[in-house]
Amino acid sequence: MTSPSNEFECRGRVWKFGDQVSGDDGIIDFSAVRDGFGKGFDQKLLTEMCFRRLNPLFPAQVKPGDIVVGGVNFAHHNHIEVSAAIKLSGIAVVLVESSETGFIRRALSQGLPVVLMPGITKLVQDGDQISVNPATGQIILADGSHVHAKPFSDRMVSIWKAGGLVASLKQEFAR
């Protein structure tokens, strides 16, 4: 049986990005997405463009379970398509120095946890294998050392594990 602490652990390769990464012209090309506004997401387009401007290899090489690490003010000027693109790419968790609360809320509502950890970009390198547990805040770095971020609240964990806000509410109302 998986212990509660391990149940929420995300292990994966780090894709490291810097400070001031814009959601609408760094993570995705927002102008290319908006043509279909109101008609749902073009999932293929979102995954093909995700982080392509910052790392052209990302769309082809990202694997399910990988981890994005970002610097200060990560995903500013973001829209709902930004967190959708990251989640659709297979990213398990986003670990950032700081970010707008709007990005954090939108991501969690889609089942993508965003963990705040000041100083994280100094502790990891692109390509490192690390582990992040949003429920406990524990982060195990590539060298085996541990650091801690603020853990998710129980409510945040339940939204994340349900797969997002809509799924979480459906579970609650079904009880």
mmCIF file with all atom_site columns, C-alpha atoms in Angstrom:
data_model
loop_
_atom_site.group_PDB
_atom_site.id
_atom_site.type_symbol
_atom_site.label_atom_id
_atom_site.label_alt_id
_atom_site.label_comp_id
_atom_site.label_asym_id
_atom_site.label_entity_id
_atom_site.label_seq_id
_atom_site.pdbx_PDB_ins_code
_atom_site.Cartn_x
_atom_site.Cartn_y
_atom_site.Cartn_z
_atom_site.occupancy
_atom_site.B_iso_or_equiv
_atom_site.pdbx_formal_charge
_atom_site.auth_seq_id
_atom_site.auth_comp_id
_atom_site.auth_asym_id
_atom_site.auth_atom_id
_atom_site.pdbx_PDB_model_num
ATOM 1   C CA . MET A 1 1   ? 0.000   0.000  0.000   1.00 0.00 ? 1   MET A CA 1
ATOM 2   C CA . THR A 1 2   ? 1.250   3.496  -0.824  1.00 0.00 ? 2   THR A CA 1
ATOM 3   C CA . SER A 1 3   ? 1.772   5.699  2.206   1.00 0.00 ? 3   SER A CA 1
ATOM 4   C CA . PRO A 1 4   ? -0.129  8.987  2.157   1.00 0.00 ? 4   PRO A CA 1
ATOM 5   C CA . SER A 1 5   ? 3.113   10.942 1.841   1.00 0.00 ? 5   SER A CA 1
ATOM 6   C CA . ASN A 1 6   ? 4.288   8.921  -1.179  1.00 0.00 ? 6   ASN A CA 1
ATOM 7   C CA . GLU A 1 7   ? 0.847   8.849  -2.782  1.00 0.00 ? 7   GLU A CA 1
ATOM 8   C CA . PHE A 1 8   ? 1.213   12.501 -3.771  1.00 0.00 ? 8   PHE A CA 1
ATOM 9   C CA . GLU A 1 9   ? 4.848   12.403 -4.867  1.00 0.00 ? 9   GLU A CA 1
ATOM 10  C CA . CYS A 1 10  ? 5.721   13.555 -8.386  1.00 0.00 ? 10  CYS A CA 1
ATOM 11  C CA . ARG A 1 11  ? 9.072   12.367 -9.760  1.00 0.00 ? 11  ARG A CA 1
ATOM 12  C CA . GLY A 1 12  ? 10.460  13.537 -13.039 1.00 0.00 ? 12  GLY A CA 1
ATOM 13  C CA . ARG A 1 13  ? 12.941  15.375 -15.197 1.00 0.00 ? 13  ARG A CA 1
ATOM 14  C CA . VAL A 1 14  ? 13.324  19.101 -14.601 1.00 0.00 ? 14  VAL A CA 1
ATOM 15  C CA . TRP A 1 15  ? 12.634  21.550 -17.413 1.00 0.00 ? 15  TRP A CA 1
ATOM 16  C CA . LYS A 1 16  ? 14.132  24.751 -16.006 1.00 0.00 ? 16  LYS A CA 1
ATOM 17  C CA . PHE A 1 17  ? 13.097  28.216 -17.133 1.00 0.00 ? 17  PHE A CA 1
ATOM 18  C CA . GLY A 1 18  ? 14.147  31.625 -15.855 1.00 0.00 ? 18  GLY A CA 1
ATOM 19  C CA . ASP A 1 19  ? 12.556  34.732 -14.396 1.00 0.00 ? 19  ASP A CA 1
ATOM 20  C CA . GLN A 1 20  ? 9.765   36.796 -15.935 1.00 0.00 ? 20  GLN A CA 1
ATOM 21  C CA . VAL A 1 21  ? 8.469   34.024 -18.217 1.00 0.00 ? 21  VAL A CA 1
ATOM 22  C CA . SER A 1 22  ? 5.340   35.375 -19.878 1.00 0.00 ? 22  SER A CA 1
ATOM 23  C CA . GLY A 1 23  ? 2.360   33.108 -20.312 1.00 0.00 ? 23  GLY A CA 1
ATOM 24  C CA . ASP A 1 24  ? 1.204   34.625 -23.554 1.00 0.00 ? 24  ASP A CA 1
ATOM 25  C CA . ASP A 1 25  ? 4.454   34.920 -25.489 1.00 0.00 ? 25  ASP A CA 1
ATOM 26  C CA . GLY A 1 26  ? 6.855   32.650 -23.624 1.00 0.00 ? 26  GLY A CA 1
ATOM 27  C CA . ILE A 1 27  ? 4.897   29.574 -22.630 1.00 0.00 ? 27  ILE A CA 1
ATOM 28  C CA . ILE A 1 28  ? 2.448   29.713 -25.542 1.00 0.00 ? 28  ILE A CA 1
ATOM 29  C CA . ASP A 1 29  ? 1.919   31.965 -28.546 1.00 0.00 ? 29  ASP A CA 1
ATOM 30  C CA . PHE A 1 30  ? -1.342  33.460 -27.347 1.00 0.00 ? 30  PHE A CA 1
ATOM 31  C CA . SER A 1 31  ? -2.125  35.182 -30.649 1.00 0.00 ? 31  SER A CA 1
ATOM 32  C CA . ALA A 1 32  ? -2.178  31.789 -32.402 1.00 0.00 ? 32  ALA A CA 1
ATOM 33  C CA . VAL A 1 33  ? -4.570  30.294 -29.842 1.00 0.00 ? 33  VAL A CA 1
ATOM 34  C CA . ARG A 1 34  ? -7.219  32.979 -29.720 1.00 0.00 ? 34  ARG A CA 1
ATOM 35  C CA . ASP A 1 35  ? -8.669  32.356 -33.179 1.00 0.00 ? 35  ASP A CA 1
ATOM 36  C CA . GLY A 1 36  ? -10.773 29.570 -31.702 1.00 0.00 ? 36  GLY A CA 1
ATOM 37  C CA . PHE A 1 37  ? -11.729 31.365 -28.495 1.00 0.00 ? 37  PHE A CA 1
ATOM 38  C CA . GLY A 1 38  ? -14.964 30.070 -27.061 1.00 0.00 ? 38  GLY A CA 1
ATOM 39  C CA . LYS A 1 39  ? -14.805 26.864 -29.094 1.00 0.00 ? 39  LYS A CA 1
ATOM 40  C CA . GLY A 1 40  ? -12.592 24.890 -26.707 1.00 0.00 ? 40  GLY A CA 1
ATOM 41  C CA . PHE A 1 41  ? -8.880  24.252 -26.798 1.00 0.00 ? 41  PHE A CA 1
ATOM 42  C CA . ASP A 1 42  ? -6.999  22.958 -29.801 1.00 0.00 ? 42  ASP A CA 1
ATOM 43  C CA . GLN A 1 43  ? -5.082  20.459 -27.676 1.00 0.00 ? 43  GLN A CA 1
ATOM 44  C CA . LYS A 1 44  ? -2.653  19.504 -30.420 1.00 0.00 ? 44  LYS A CA 1
ATOM 45  C CA . LEU A 1 45  ? -1.739  23.140 -31.070 1.00 0.00 ? 45  LEU A CA 1
ATOM 46  C CA . LEU A 1 46  ? -1.286  23.872 -27.363 1.00 0.00 ? 46  LEU A CA 1
ATOM 47  C CA . THR A 1 47  ? 1.082   20.947 -26.841 1.00 0.00 ? 47  THR A CA 1
ATOM 48  C CA . GLU A 1 48  ? 3.043   21.741 -30.006 1.00 0.00 ? 48  GLU A CA 1
ATOM 49  C CA . MET A 1 49  ? 3.665   25.340 -28.930 1.00 0.00 ? 49  MET A CA 1
ATOM 50  C CA . CYS A 1 50  ? 4.163   24.828 -25.187 1.00 0.00 ? 50  CYS A CA 1
ATOM 51  C CA . PHE A 1 51  ? 7.528   26.378 -24.195 1.00 0.00 ? 51  PHE A CA 1
ATOM 52  C CA . ARG A 1 52  ? 8.688   26.140 -27.829 1.00 0.00 ? 52  ARG A CA 1
ATOM 53  C CA . ARG A 1 53  ? 9.902   29.756 -27.858 1.00 0.00 ? 53  ARG A CA 1
ATOM 54  C CA . LEU A 1 54  ? 12.045  29.169 -24.770 1.00 0.00 ? 54  LEU A CA 1
ATOM 55  C CA . ASN A 1 55  ? 13.242  25.654 -25.563 1.00 0.00 ? 55  ASN A CA 1
ATOM 56  C CA . PRO A 1 56  ? 12.488  24.362 -29.080 1.00 0.00 ? 56  PRO A CA 1
ATOM 57  C CA . LEU A 1 57  ? 13.120  20.775 -27.901 1.00 0.00 ? 57  LEU A CA 1
ATOM 58  C CA . PHE A 1 58  ? 10.453  20.861 -25.183 1.00 0.00 ? 58  PHE A CA 1
ATOM 59  C CA . PRO A 1 59  ? 7.373   19.840 -27.219 1.00 0.00 ? 59  PRO A CA 1
ATOM 60  C CA . ALA A 1 60  ? 9.110   16.798 -28.720 1.00 0.00 ? 60  ALA A CA 1
ATOM 61  C CA . GLN A 1 61  ? 11.056  15.680 -25.647 1.00 0.00 ? 61  GLN A CA 1
ATOM 62  C CA . VAL A 1 62  ? 8.783   16.346 -22.665 1.00 0.00 ? 62  VAL A CA 1
ATOM 63  C CA . LYS A 1 63  ? 7.521   13.154 -21.009 1.00 0.00 ? 63  LYS A CA 1
ATOM 64  C CA . PRO A 1 64  ? 4.504   12.537 -18.778 1.00 0.00 ? 64  PRO A CA 1
ATOM 65  C CA . GLY A 1 65  ? 5.529   13.161 -15.183 1.00 0.00 ? 65  GLY A CA 1
ATOM 66  C CA . ASP A 1 66  ? 8.202   15.753 -15.968 1.00 0.00 ? 66  ASP A CA 1
ATOM 67  C CA . ILE A 1 67  ? 8.494   18.847 -13.778 1.00 0.00 ? 67  ILE A CA 1
ATOM 68  C CA . VAL A 1 68  ? 8.697   22.503 -14.813 1.00 0.00 ? 68  VAL A CA 1
ATOM 69  C CA . VAL A 1 69  ? 10.839  24.753 -12.620 1.00 0.00 ? 69  VAL A CA 1
ATOM 70  C CA . GLY A 1 70  ? 10.484  28.485 -13.113 1.00 0.00 ? 70  GLY A CA 1
ATOM 71  C CA . GLY A 1 71  ? 11.918  31.629 -11.628 1.00 0.00 ? 71  GLY A CA 1
ATOM 72  C CA . VAL A 1 72  ? 10.416  34.846 -10.332 1.00 0.00 ? 72  VAL A CA 1
ATOM 73  C CA . ASN A 1 73  ? 7.066   36.004 -11.755 1.00 0.00 ? 73  ASN A CA 1
ATOM 74  C CA . PHE A 1 74  ? 6.597   32.799 -13.731 1.00 0.00 ? 74  PHE A CA 1
ATOM 75  C CA . ALA A 1 75  ? 3.629   32.730 -16.156 1.00 0.00 ? 75  ALA A CA 1
ATOM 76  C CA . HIS A 1 76  ? 2.706   36.392 -15.816 1.00 0.00 ? 76  HIS A CA 1
ATOM 77  C CA . HIS A 1 77  ? 0.192   37.644 -18.411 1.00 0.00 ? 77  HIS A CA 1
ATOM 78  C CA . ASN A 1 78  ? -1.341  34.205 -18.488 1.00 0.00 ? 78  ASN A CA 1
ATOM 79  C CA . HIS A 1 79  ? -4.653  32.915 -19.708 1.00 0.00 ? 79  HIS A CA 1
ATOM 80  C CA . ILE A 1 80  ? -6.410  29.615 -19.096 1.00 0.00 ? 80  ILE A CA 1
ATOM 81  C CA . GLU A 1 81  ? -4.746  28.173 -22.204 1.00 0.00 ? 81  GLU A CA 1
ATOM 82  C CA . VAL A 1 82  ? -1.320  28.539 -20.543 1.00 0.00 ? 82  VAL A CA 1
ATOM 83  C CA . SER A 1 83  ? -1.979  26.069 -17.731 1.00 0.00 ? 83  SER A CA 1
ATOM 84  C CA . ALA A 1 84  ? -3.900  23.847 -20.160 1.00 0.00 ? 84  ALA A CA 1
ATOM 85  C CA . ALA A 1 85  ? -0.872  23.684 -22.478 1.00 0.00 ? 85  ALA A CA 1
ATOM 86  C CA . ILE A 1 86  ? 1.440   22.759 -19.600 1.00 0.00 ? 86  ILE A CA 1
ATOM 87  C CA . LYS A 1 87  ? -0.932  20.084 -18.284 1.00 0.00 ? 87  LYS A CA 1
ATOM 88  C CA . LEU A 1 88  ? -1.627  18.665 -21.757 1.00 0.00 ? 88  LEU A CA 1
ATOM 89  C CA . SER A 1 89  ? 2.137   18.373 -22.296 1.00 0.00 ? 89  SER A CA 1
ATOM 90  C CA . GLY A 1 90  ? 2.259   15.860 -19.454 1.00 0.00 ? 90  GLY A CA 1
ATOM 91  C CA . ILE A 1 91  ? 3.869   18.036 -16.793 1.00 0.00 ? 91  ILE A CA 1
ATOM 92  C CA . ALA A 1 92  ? 3.077   16.625 -13.332 1.00 0.00 ? 92  ALA A CA 1
ATOM 93  C CA . VAL A 1 93  ? 3.897   19.703 -11.247 1.00 0.00 ? 93  VAL A CA 1
ATOM 94  C CA . VAL A 1 94  ? 5.169   23.257 -11.694 1.00 0.00 ? 94  VAL A CA 1
ATOM 95  C CA . LEU A 1 95  ? 7.684   24.449 -9.105  1.00 0.00 ? 95  LEU A CA 1
ATOM 96  C CA . VAL A 1 96  ? 8.340   28.207 -9.133  1.00 0.00 ? 96  VAL A CA 1
ATOM 97  C CA . GLU A 1 97  ? 10.041  30.967 -7.172  1.00 0.00 ? 97  GLU A CA 1
ATOM 98  C CA . SER A 1 98  ? 6.922   33.141 -7.529  1.00 0.00 ? 98  SER A CA 1
ATOM 99  C CA . SER A 1 99  ? 3.873   33.501 -9.748  1.00 0.00 ? 99  SER A CA 1
ATOM 100 C CA . GLU A 1 100 ? 0.604   35.369 -10.068 1.00 0.00 ? 100 GLU A CA 1
ATOM 101 C CA . THR A 1 101 ? -2.186  33.886 -7.982  1.00 0.00 ? 101 THR A CA 1
ATOM 102 C CA . GLY A 1 102 ? -4.351  33.770 -11.113 1.00 0.00 ? 102 GLY A CA 1
ATOM 103 C CA . PHE A 1 103 ? -1.986  31.288 -12.751 1.00 0.00 ? 103 PHE A CA 1
ATOM 104 C CA . ILE A 1 104 ? -1.854  29.165 -9.597  1.00 0.00 ? 104 ILE A CA 1
ATOM 105 C CA . ARG A 1 105 ? -5.664  29.058 -9.322  1.00 0.00 ? 105 ARG A CA 1
ATOM 106 C CA . ARG A 1 106 ? -6.246  28.354 -13.016 1.00 0.00 ? 106 ARG A CA 1
ATOM 107 C CA . ALA A 1 107 ? -3.644  25.601 -13.025 1.00 0.00 ? 107 ALA A CA 1
ATOM 108 C CA . LEU A 1 108 ? -5.066  23.914 -9.926  1.00 0.00 ? 108 LEU A CA 1
ATOM 109 C CA . SER A 1 109 ? -8.594  24.166 -11.343 1.00 0.00 ? 109 SER A CA 1
ATOM 110 C CA . GLN A 1 110 ? -7.295  22.031 -14.235 1.00 0.00 ? 110 GLN A CA 1
ATOM 111 C CA . GLY A 1 111 ? -5.555  19.557 -11.933 1.00 0.00 ? 111 GLY A CA 1
ATOM 112 C CA . LEU A 1 112 ? -2.039  20.978 -12.337 1.00 0.00 ? 112 LEU A CA 1
ATOM 113 C CA . PRO A 1 113 ? -0.307  21.740 -9.025  1.00 0.00 ? 113 PRO A CA 1
ATOM 114 C CA . VAL A 1 114 ? 1.882   24.848 -8.804  1.00 0.00 ? 114 VAL A CA 1
ATOM 115 C CA . VAL A 1 115 ? 4.210   24.849 -5.792  1.00 0.00 ? 115 VAL A CA 1
ATOM 116 C CA . LEU A 1 116 ? 5.916   28.047 -4.625  1.00 0.00 ? 116 LEU A CA 1
ATOM 117 C CA . MET A 1 117 ? 9.533   27.577 -3.530  1.00 0.00 ? 117 MET A CA 1
ATOM 118 C CA . PRO A 1 118 ? 11.703  30.698 -3.350  1.00 0.00 ? 118 PRO A CA 1
ATOM 119 C CA . GLY A 1 119 ? 15.287  29.901 -4.342  1.00 0.00 ? 119 GLY A CA 1
ATOM 120 C CA . ILE A 1 120 ? 14.463  26.724 -6.272  1.00 0.00 ? 120 ILE A CA 1
ATOM 121 C CA . THR A 1 121 ? 16.204  27.829 -9.480  1.00 0.00 ? 121 THR A CA 1
ATOM 122 C CA . LYS A 1 122 ? 19.522  27.926 -7.613  1.00 0.00 ? 122 LYS A CA 1
ATOM 123 C CA . LEU A 1 123 ? 19.022  24.351 -6.388  1.00 0.00 ? 123 LEU A CA 1
ATOM 124 C CA . VAL A 1 124 ? 18.193  22.513 -9.623  1.00 0.00 ? 124 VAL A CA 1
ATOM 125 C CA . GLN A 1 125 ? 19.551  22.264 -13.141 1.00 0.00 ? 125 GLN A CA 1
ATOM 126 C CA . ASP A 1 126 ? 17.762  21.515 -16.380 1.00 0.00 ? 126 ASP A CA 1
ATOM 127 C CA . GLY A 1 127 ? 17.628  17.736 -16.756 1.00 0.00 ? 127 GLY A CA 1
ATOM 128 C CA . ASP A 1 128 ? 17.879  16.922 -13.028 1.00 0.00 ? 128 ASP A CA 1
ATOM 129 C CA . GLN A 1 129 ? 15.642  14.164 -11.694 1.00 0.00 ? 129 GLN A CA 1
ATOM 130 C CA . ILE A 1 130 ? 13.772  15.437 -8.640  1.00 0.00 ? 130 ILE A CA 1
ATOM 131 C CA . SER A 1 131 ? 10.741  14.596 -6.547  1.00 0.00 ? 131 SER A CA 1
ATOM 132 C CA . VAL A 1 132 ? 8.041   17.032 -5.414  1.00 0.00 ? 132 VAL A CA 1
ATOM 133 C CA . ASN A 1 133 ? 5.223   16.290 -2.997  1.00 0.00 ? 133 ASN A CA 1
ATOM 134 C CA . PRO A 1 134 ? 2.701   19.157 -3.041  1.00 0.00 ? 134 PRO A CA 1
ATOM 135 C CA . ALA A 1 135 ? 0.764   17.622 -0.119  1.00 0.00 ? 135 ALA A CA 1
ATOM 136 C CA . THR A 1 136 ? 3.744   17.717 2.258   1.00 0.00 ? 136 THR A CA 1
ATOM 137 C CA . GLY A 1 137 ? 5.854   20.384 0.557   1.00 0.00 ? 137 GLY A CA 1
ATOM 138 C CA . GLN A 1 138 ? 8.840   18.032 0.476   1.00 0.00 ? 138 GLN A CA 1
ATOM 139 C CA . ILE A 1 139 ? 11.210  18.362 -2.479  1.00 0.00 ? 139 ILE A CA 1
ATOM 140 C CA . ILE A 1 140 ? 14.002  15.831 -2.973  1.00 0.00 ? 140 ILE A CA 1
ATOM 141 C CA . LEU A 1 141 ? 16.774  17.260 -5.115  1.00 0.00 ? 141 LEU A CA 1
ATOM 142 C CA . ALA A 1 142 ? 19.000  15.364 -7.559  1.00 0.00 ? 142 ALA A CA 1
ATOM 143 C CA . ASP A 1 143 ? 21.757  15.035 -4.927  1.00 0.00 ? 143 ASP A CA 1
ATOM 144 C CA . GLY A 1 144 ? 19.311  13.474 -2.450  1.00 0.00 ? 144 GLY A CA 1
ATOM 145 C CA . SER A 1 145 ? 19.040  16.528 -0.217  1.00 0.00 ? 145 SER A CA 1
ATOM 146 C CA . HIS A 1 146 ? 15.627  17.696 0.955   1.00 0.00 ? 146 HIS A CA 1
ATOM 147 C CA . VAL A 1 147 ? 14.066  21.152 0.972   1.00 0.00 ? 147 VAL A CA 1
ATOM 148 C CA . HIS A 1 148 ? 10.554  22.120 1.930   1.00 0.00 ? 148 HIS A CA 1
ATOM 149 C CA . ALA A 1 149 ? 7.964   24.374 0.364   1.00 0.00 ? 149 ALA A CA 1
ATOM 150 C CA . LYS A 1 150 ? 4.659   25.341 1.924   1.00 0.00 ? 150 LYS A CA 1
ATOM 151 C CA . PRO A 1 151 ? 2.433   22.254 1.660   1.00 0.00 ? 151 PRO A CA 1
ATOM 152 C CA . PHE A 1 152 ? -0.924  22.332 -0.089  1.00 0.00 ? 152 PHE A CA 1
ATOM 153 C CA . SER A 1 153 ? -4.020  22.594 2.065   1.00 0.00 ? 153 SER A CA 1
ATOM 154 C CA . ASP A 1 154 ? -6.255  19.523 2.234   1.00 0.00 ? 154 ASP A CA 1
ATOM 155 C CA . ARG A 1 155 ? -8.709  21.257 -0.114  1.00 0.00 ? 155 ARG A CA 1
ATOM 156 C CA . MET A 1 156 ? -5.991  21.966 -2.683  1.00 0.00 ? 156 MET A CA 1
ATOM 157 C CA . VAL A 1 157 ? -4.868  18.328 -2.520  1.00 0.00 ? 157 VAL A CA 1
ATOM 158 C CA . SER A 1 158 ? -8.428  17.083 -3.075  1.00 0.00 ? 158 SER A CA 1
ATOM 159 C CA . ILE A 1 159 ? -8.892  19.363 -6.120  1.00 0.00 ? 159 ILE A CA 1
ATOM 160 C CA . TRP A 1 160 ? -5.559  18.268 -7.574  1.00 0.00 ? 160 TRP A CA 1
ATOM 161 C CA . LYS A 1 161 ? -6.082  14.548 -7.015  1.00 0.00 ? 161 LYS A CA 1
ATOM 162 C CA . ALA A 1 162 ? -9.618  14.688 -8.431  1.00 0.00 ? 162 ALA A CA 1
ATOM 163 C CA . GLY A 1 163 ? -8.170  16.084 -11.659 1.00 0.00 ? 163 GLY A CA 1
ATOM 164 C CA . GLY A 1 164 ? -9.322  19.667 -11.216 1.00 0.00 ? 164 GLY A CA 1
ATOM 165 C CA . LEU A 1 165 ? -12.063 21.803 -9.740  1.00 0.00 ? 165 LEU A CA 1
ATOM 166 C CA . VAL A 1 166 ? -14.961 20.505 -11.840 1.00 0.00 ? 166 VAL A CA 1
ATOM 167 C CA . ALA A 1 167 ? -14.076 16.881 -11.110 1.00 0.00 ? 167 ALA A CA 1
ATOM 168 C CA . SER A 1 168 ? -13.654 17.691 -7.415  1.00 0.00 ? 168 SER A CA 1
ATOM 169 C CA . LEU A 1 169 ? -17.065 19.353 -7.224  1.00 0.00 ? 169 LEU A CA 1
ATOM 170 C CA . LYS A 1 170 ? -18.692 16.429 -9.033  1.00 0.00 ? 170 LYS A CA 1
ATOM 171 C CA . GLN A 1 171 ? -17.190 14.060 -6.454  1.00 0.00 ? 171 GLN A CA 1
ATOM 172 C CA . GLU A 1 172 ? -18.423 16.211 -3.584  1.00 0.00 ? 172 GLU A CA 1
ATOM 173 C CA . PHE A 1 173 ? -21.965 16.501 -4.929  1.00 0.00 ? 173 PHE A CA 1
ATOM 174 C CA . ALA A 1 174 ? -22.112 12.772 -5.660  1.00 0.00 ? 174 ALA A CA 1
ATOM 175 C CA . ARG A 1 175 ? -21.649 11.975 -1.961  1.00 0.00 ? 175 ARG A CA 1
#
